[in-house]
Amino acid sequence: DQQVKQNSPSLSVQEGRISILNCDYTNSMFDYFLWYKKYPAEGPTFLISISSIKDKNEDGRFTVFLNKSAKHLSLHIVPSQPGDSAVYFCAASATAGTALIFGKGTTLSVSS
Amino acid sequence: DAGITQSPRHKVTETGTPVTLRCHQTENHRYMYWYRQDPGHGLRLIHYSYGVKDTDKGEVSDGYSVSRSKTEDFLLTLESATSSQTSVYFCAISPTSGGNLAKNIQYFGAGTRLSVL
């Protein structure tokens, strides 16, 4: 049973527009949520995170929104750039030093 | 980039042979993890370590063992490789200092692509 779900396997966006990647979770014990970006033949790279006491965290072009009552989070990328084309993973954890539970990933393609 | 080196980067082996993958870190982080990534799945935790000689099982630990005799090295062993263990293996580390949000961030190595024929 998947605890972290990314229901859209792929997303295509034009350069300069907004990319919105979505993630749902089922485990109410999760307190920390992270987004990773992964290029082919490389390891996942940490992008941005948020704790459950917040509803928004922003870092440059990347913003993560958390709706705890809906058990939903989203990653907004504005403006999108061709270099953002990658697989994006949503991950969650209940506490530090334990497993990150990953979604299956969403492949983002940004066309110029 | 976090100082994490995985070796080898690629390996092809035969069913039934033992295989050891190595993860080496230069960050002196206490926590280290092994994940595998397969098509149709996200990353799944195999084993993790919370200190020298302290390890625990993850979600998909069957067929794998680990050892950590030094802070900087975390070894993953497939005692008798099977075709179902063909995968990409990632090592990760996380700090124990900083705020709670920082301590939940795991930093990943570049991965080892393992093929079991």
mmCIF file of C-alpha atoms in Angstrom:
data_model
loop_
_atom_site.group_PDB
_atom_site.id
_atom_site.type_symbol
_atom_site.label_atom_id
_atom_site.label_comp_id
_atom_site.label_asym_id
_atom_site.label_seq_id
_atom_site.Cartn_x
_atom_site.Cartn_y
_atom_site.Cartn_z
ATOM 1 C CA ASP A 1 0.000 0.000 0.000
ATOM 2 C CA GLN A 2 1.582 3.221 -1.170
ATOM 3 C CA GLN A 3 1.998 5.793 1.560
ATOM 4 C CA VAL A 4 3.236 8.492 -0.826
ATOM 5 C CA LYS A 5 1.583 8.843 -4.203
ATOM 6 C CA GLN A 6 2.490 10.861 -7.245
ATOM 7 C CA ASN A 7 -0.431 10.208 -9.542
ATOM 8 C CA SER A 8 0.929 11.971 -12.617
ATOM 9 C CA PRO A 9 3.757 9.997 -14.226
ATOM 10 C CA SER A 10 4.612 12.883 -16.529
ATOM 11 C CA LEU A 11 4.092 16.600 -17.060
ATOM 12 C CA SER A 12 4.958 18.785 -20.048
ATOM 13 C CA VAL A 13 5.330 22.551 -19.692
ATOM 14 C CA GLN A 14 6.593 25.367 -21.869
ATOM 15 C CA GLU A 15 9.621 27.368 -20.834
ATOM 16 C CA GLY A 16 8.678 30.372 -18.716
ATOM 17 C CA ARG A 17 5.395 28.893 -17.518
ATOM 18 C CA ILE A 18 4.604 27.417 -14.121
ATOM 19 C CA SER A 19 5.152 23.718 -13.392
ATOM 20 C CA ILE A 20 3.011 22.198 -10.650
ATOM 21 C CA LEU A 21 3.873 18.741 -9.375
ATOM 22 C CA ASN A 22 1.518 17.058 -6.945
ATOM 23 C CA CYS A 23 1.921 14.517 -4.183
ATOM 24 C CA ASP A 24 -0.537 12.839 -1.790
ATOM 25 C CA TYR A 25 0.224 10.870 1.346
ATOM 26 C CA THR A 26 -1.765 8.617 3.614
ATOM 27 C CA ASN A 27 0.276 8.361 6.819
ATOM 28 C CA SER A 28 -0.686 11.078 9.292
ATOM 29 C CA MET A 29 2.554 10.409 11.218
ATOM 30 C CA PHE A 30 4.617 12.060 8.484
ATOM 31 C CA ASP A 31 5.995 15.360 9.694
ATOM 32 C CA TYR A 32 8.595 16.191 7.065
ATOM 33 C CA PHE A 33 8.192 16.352 3.326
ATOM 34 C CA LEU A 34 10.906 16.698 0.732
ATOM 35 C CA TRP A 35 11.271 17.073 -3.014
ATOM 36 C CA TYR A 36 14.150 15.615 -4.948
ATOM 37 C CA LYS A 37 15.160 16.064 -8.573
ATOM 38 C CA LYS A 38 16.849 13.272 -10.483
ATOM 39 C CA TYR A 39 18.670 13.349 -13.792
ATOM 40 C CA PRO A 40 19.437 10.091 -15.644
ATOM 41 C CA ALA A 41 22.484 8.209 -14.346
ATOM 42 C CA GLU A 42 22.752 10.497 -11.310
ATOM 43 C CA GLY A 43 21.592 10.275 -7.736
ATOM 44 C CA PRO A 44 18.578 12.214 -6.455
ATOM 45 C CA THR A 45 19.369 15.812 -5.543
ATOM 46 C CA PHE A 46 17.589 17.521 -2.672
ATOM 47 C CA LEU A 47 15.502 20.490 -3.780
ATOM 48 C CA ILE A 48 13.309 21.787 -0.975
ATOM 49 C CA SER A 49 11.534 20.564 2.130
ATOM 50 C CA ILE A 50 8.792 21.554 4.532
ATOM 51 C CA SER A 51 7.724 20.511 7.990
ATOM 52 C CA SER A 52 4.142 19.855 8.965
ATOM 53 C CA ILE A 53 3.950 23.007 11.064
ATOM 54 C CA LYS A 54 4.276 25.122 7.935
ATOM 55 C CA ASP A 55 2.049 25.429 4.874
ATOM 56 C CA LYS A 56 4.555 27.015 2.516
ATOM 57 C CA ASN A 57 8.285 27.112 1.959
ATOM 58 C CA GLU A 58 10.003 29.033 -0.798
ATOM 59 C CA ASP A 59 13.489 28.862 -2.242
ATOM 60 C CA GLY A 60 14.104 30.895 -5.359
ATOM 61 C CA ARG A 61 12.001 29.528 -8.219
ATOM 62 C CA PHE A 62 10.784 26.598 -6.098
ATOM 63 C CA THR A 63 7.875 26.721 -3.658
ATOM 64 C CA VAL A 64 6.373 23.814 -1.777
ATOM 65 C CA PHE A 65 2.833 24.022 -0.442
ATOM 66 C CA LEU A 66 1.478 21.669 2.214
ATOM 67 C CA ASN A 67 -2.222 21.069 2.912
ATOM 68 C CA LYS A 68 -2.105 18.866 5.963
ATOM 69 C CA SER A 69 -5.864 18.360 6.241
ATOM 70 C CA ALA A 70 -5.976 17.078 2.661
ATOM 71 C CA LYS A 71 -2.674 15.195 3.048
ATOM 72 C CA HIS A 72 -1.493 16.885 -0.116
ATOM 73 C CA LEU A 73 1.600 18.777 -1.135
ATOM 74 C CA SER A 74 2.690 20.411 -4.327
ATOM 75 C CA LEU A 75 5.877 21.782 -5.821
ATOM 76 C CA HIS A 76 5.640 24.926 -7.930
ATOM 77 C CA ILE A 77 8.455 25.894 -10.270
ATOM 78 C CA VAL A 78 8.233 29.433 -11.637
ATOM 79 C CA PRO A 79 9.433 30.164 -14.239
ATOM 80 C CA SER A 80 10.170 26.732 -15.633
ATOM 81 C CA GLN A 81 13.430 26.276 -17.543
ATOM 82 C CA PRO A 82 14.596 23.519 -19.898
ATOM 83 C CA GLY A 83 17.224 22.529 -17.323
ATOM 84 C CA ASP A 84 14.380 21.658 -14.949
ATOM 85 C CA SER A 85 13.540 18.649 -17.132
ATOM 86 C CA ALA A 86 14.074 15.670 -14.814
ATOM 87 C CA VAL A 87 12.237 13.173 -12.650
ATOM 88 C CA TYR A 88 10.869 14.724 -9.458
ATOM 89 C CA PHE A 89 10.324 12.594 -6.376
ATOM 90 C CA CYS A 90 8.204 13.503 -3.405
ATOM 91 C CA ALA A 91 9.351 11.941 -0.120
ATOM 92 C CA ALA A 92 8.118 11.930 3.460
ATOM 93 C CA SER A 93 9.402 10.947 6.864
ATOM 94 C CA ALA A 94 8.077 10.745 10.393
ATOM 95 C CA THR A 95 11.353 11.506 12.090
ATOM 96 C CA ALA A 96 15.013 12.119 11.326
ATOM 97 C CA GLY A 97 17.272 9.114 10.929
ATOM 98 C CA THR A 98 14.621 6.843 9.514
ATOM 99 C CA ALA A 99 13.497 5.928 6.025
ATOM 100 C CA LEU A 100 12.347 8.455 3.528
ATOM 101 C CA ILE A 101 9.221 7.084 1.877
ATOM 102 C CA PHE A 102 9.258 8.007 -1.789
ATOM 103 C CA GLY A 103 6.583 8.398 -4.412
ATOM 104 C CA LYS A 104 7.123 6.833 -7.834
ATOM 105 C CA GLY A 105 8.173 10.113 -9.389
ATOM 106 C CA THR A 106 6.901 12.535 -12.024
ATOM 107 C CA THR A 107 8.882 13.170 -15.200
ATOM 108 C CA LEU A 108 8.858 16.883 -16.011
ATOM 109 C CA SER A 109 9.642 18.004 -19.547
ATOM 110 C CA VAL A 110 10.154 21.710 -20.149
ATOM 111 C CA SER A 111 10.226 22.702 -23.808
ATOM 112 C CA SER A 112 11.790 25.878 -25.154
ATOM 113 C CA ASP B 1 27.780 18.293 -3.157
ATOM 114 C CA ALA B 2 27.873 15.899 -0.245
ATOM 115 C CA GLY B 3 31.045 13.817 -0.260
ATOM 116 C CA ILE B 4 29.581 10.418 -1.087
ATOM 117 C CA THR B 5 31.314 7.914 -3.327
ATOM 118 C CA GLN B 6 29.722 4.667 -4.431
ATOM 119 C CA SER B 7 31.739 1.853 -5.932
ATOM 120 C CA PRO B 8 31.569 0.223 -8.314
ATOM 121 C CA ARG B 9 29.357 2.410 -10.501
ATOM 122 C CA HIS B 10 28.402 -0.506 -12.721
ATOM 123 C CA LYS B 11 28.550 -4.231 -12.168
ATOM 124 C CA VAL B 12 27.385 -7.289 -14.062
ATOM 125 C CA THR B 13 27.358 -10.556 -12.188
ATOM 126 C CA GLU B 14 25.876 -14.028 -12.388
ATOM 127 C CA THR B 15 23.086 -15.533 -10.348
ATOM 128 C CA GLY B 16 24.346 -17.120 -7.158
ATOM 129 C CA THR B 17 27.528 -15.082 -6.805
ATOM 130 C CA PRO B 18 28.201 -12.795 -3.833
ATOM 131 C CA VAL B 19 28.356 -9.056 -4.496
ATOM 132 C CA THR B 20 29.461 -6.204 -2.248
ATOM 133 C CA LEU B 21 28.717 -2.573 -2.931
ATOM 134 C CA ARG B 22 30.586 0.147 -1.104
ATOM 135 C CA CYS B 23 29.525 3.576 0.061
ATOM 136 C CA HIS B 24 32.171 5.970 1.340
ATOM 137 C CA GLN B 25 31.436 9.393 2.851
ATOM 138 C CA THR B 26 33.702 12.236 3.855
ATOM 139 C CA GLU B 27 31.071 14.202 5.826
ATOM 140 C CA ASN B 28 31.397 12.272 9.095
ATOM 141 C CA HIS B 29 27.594 11.855 9.207
ATOM 142 C CA ARG B 30 26.238 9.313 11.612
ATOM 143 C CA TYR B 31 23.297 8.086 9.511
ATOM 144 C CA MET B 32 23.790 6.121 6.306
ATOM 145 C CA TYR B 33 21.236 4.346 4.133
ATOM 146 C CA TRP B 34 20.968 1.950 1.213
ATOM 147 C CA TYR B 35 18.056 2.268 -1.209
ATOM 148 C CA ARG B 36 17.173 0.531 -4.438
ATOM 149 C CA GLN B 37 15.307 2.068 -7.344
ATOM 150 C CA ASP B 38 13.274 0.013 -9.782
ATOM 151 C CA PRO B 39 10.944 0.930 -12.657
ATOM 152 C CA GLY B 40 7.439 1.615 -11.367
ATOM 153 C CA HIS B 41 8.726 2.214 -7.856
ATOM 154 C CA GLY B 42 10.260 5.098 -6.058
ATOM 155 C CA LEU B 43 13.344 4.512 -3.977
ATOM 156 C CA ARG B 44 12.885 1.842 -1.331
ATOM 157 C CA LEU B 45 14.977 1.456 1.790
ATOM 158 C CA ILE B 46 17.021 -1.741 2.121
ATOM 159 C CA HIS B 47 19.010 -1.146 5.316
ATOM 160 C CA TYR B 48 20.243 1.786 7.295
ATOM 161 C CA SER B 49 22.854 2.526 9.923
ATOM 162 C CA TYR B 50 22.739 4.924 12.845
ATOM 163 C CA GLY B 51 26.339 4.461 13.874
ATOM 164 C CA VAL B 52 29.333 2.154 13.713
ATOM 165 C CA LYS B 53 28.121 -1.436 14.060
ATOM 166 C CA ASP B 54 24.519 -0.187 14.491
ATOM 167 C CA THR B 55 22.268 -1.179 11.606
ATOM 168 C CA ASP B 56 18.626 -1.959 11.026
ATOM 169 C CA LYS B 57 16.396 -3.366 8.315
ATOM 170 C CA GLY B 58 14.347 -1.383 5.876
ATOM 171 C CA GLU B 59 11.335 -2.202 3.730
ATOM 172 C CA VAL B 60 13.100 -4.553 1.280
ATOM 173 C CA SER B 61 15.909 -6.138 3.298
ATOM 174 C CA ASP B 62 15.465 -9.812 2.311
ATOM 175 C CA GLY B 63 18.565 -11.144 0.541
ATOM 176 C CA TYR B 64 20.779 -8.273 1.702
ATOM 177 C CA SER B 65 23.152 -7.716 4.590
ATOM 178 C CA VAL B 66 25.132 -4.657 5.616
ATOM 179 C CA SER B 67 28.147 -3.809 7.690
ATOM 180 C CA ARG B 68 29.563 -0.619 9.093
ATOM 181 C CA SER B 69 32.923 -0.946 10.803
ATOM 182 C CA LYS B 70 33.929 2.696 10.278
ATOM 183 C CA THR B 71 31.901 5.902 10.250
ATOM 184 C CA GLU B 72 32.829 6.610 6.644
ATOM 185 C CA ASP B 73 32.050 3.226 5.082
ATOM 186 C CA PHE B 74 28.758 1.364 4.694
ATOM 187 C CA LEU B 75 28.829 -1.907 2.780
ATOM 188 C CA LEU B 76 25.874 -3.649 1.170
ATOM 189 C CA THR B 77 26.270 -7.376 0.447
ATOM 190 C CA LEU B 78 24.159 -9.644 -1.677
ATOM 191 C CA GLU B 79 25.151 -13.047 -0.343
ATOM 192 C CA SER B 80 23.849 -14.919 -3.392
ATOM 193 C CA ALA B 81 22.668 -12.581 -6.113
ATOM 194 C CA THR B 82 19.348 -13.227 -7.858
ATOM 195 C CA SER B 83 17.875 -11.685 -10.995
ATOM 196 C CA SER B 84 15.303 -9.854 -8.856
ATOM 197 C CA GLN B 85 18.181 -7.894 -7.356
ATOM 198 C CA THR B 86 18.980 -6.300 -10.699
ATOM 199 C CA SER B 87 18.486 -2.647 -9.827
ATOM 200 C CA VAL B 88 20.097 0.710 -9.259
ATOM 201 C CA TYR B 89 21.409 1.047 -5.718
ATOM 202 C CA PHE B 90 21.771 4.389 -3.978
ATOM 203 C CA CYS B 91 23.581 5.216 -0.804
ATOM 204 C CA ALA B 92 22.492 8.223 1.254
ATOM 205 C CA ILE B 93 23.676 10.061 4.338
ATOM 206 C CA SER B 94 21.995 12.492 6.701
ATOM 207 C CA PRO B 95 23.321 14.828 9.373
ATOM 208 C CA THR B 96 22.540 14.722 13.075
ATOM 209 C CA SER B 97 23.202 18.413 13.609
ATOM 210 C CA GLY B 98 21.008 21.336 12.676
ATOM 211 C CA GLY B 99 17.278 21.784 13.088
ATOM 212 C CA ASN B 100 14.731 19.011 12.661
ATOM 213 C CA LEU B 101 14.107 19.940 9.036
ATOM 214 C CA ALA B 102 17.821 19.788 8.206
ATOM 215 C CA LYS B 103 18.224 16.440 9.953
ATOM 216 C CA ASN B 104 15.584 14.899 7.705
ATOM 217 C CA ILE B 105 17.416 15.741 4.499
ATOM 218 C CA GLN B 106 19.208 12.771 2.990
ATOM 219 C CA TYR B 107 22.001 13.309 0.467
ATOM 220 C CA PHE B 108 22.510 10.692 -2.179
ATOM 221 C CA GLY B 109 25.443 9.204 -4.008
ATOM 222 C CA ALA B 110 25.514 8.737 -7.777
ATOM 223 C CA GLY B 111 24.342 5.130 -7.622
ATOM 224 C CA THR B 112 25.522 1.657 -8.631
ATOM 225 C CA ARG B 113 23.820 -0.059 -11.540
ATOM 226 C CA LEU B 114 23.817 -3.804 -10.862
ATOM 227 C CA SER B 115 22.790 -6.427 -13.390
ATOM 228 C CA VAL B 116 22.387 -10.036 -12.272
ATOM 229 C CA LEU B 117 22.290 -12.437 -15.218
#
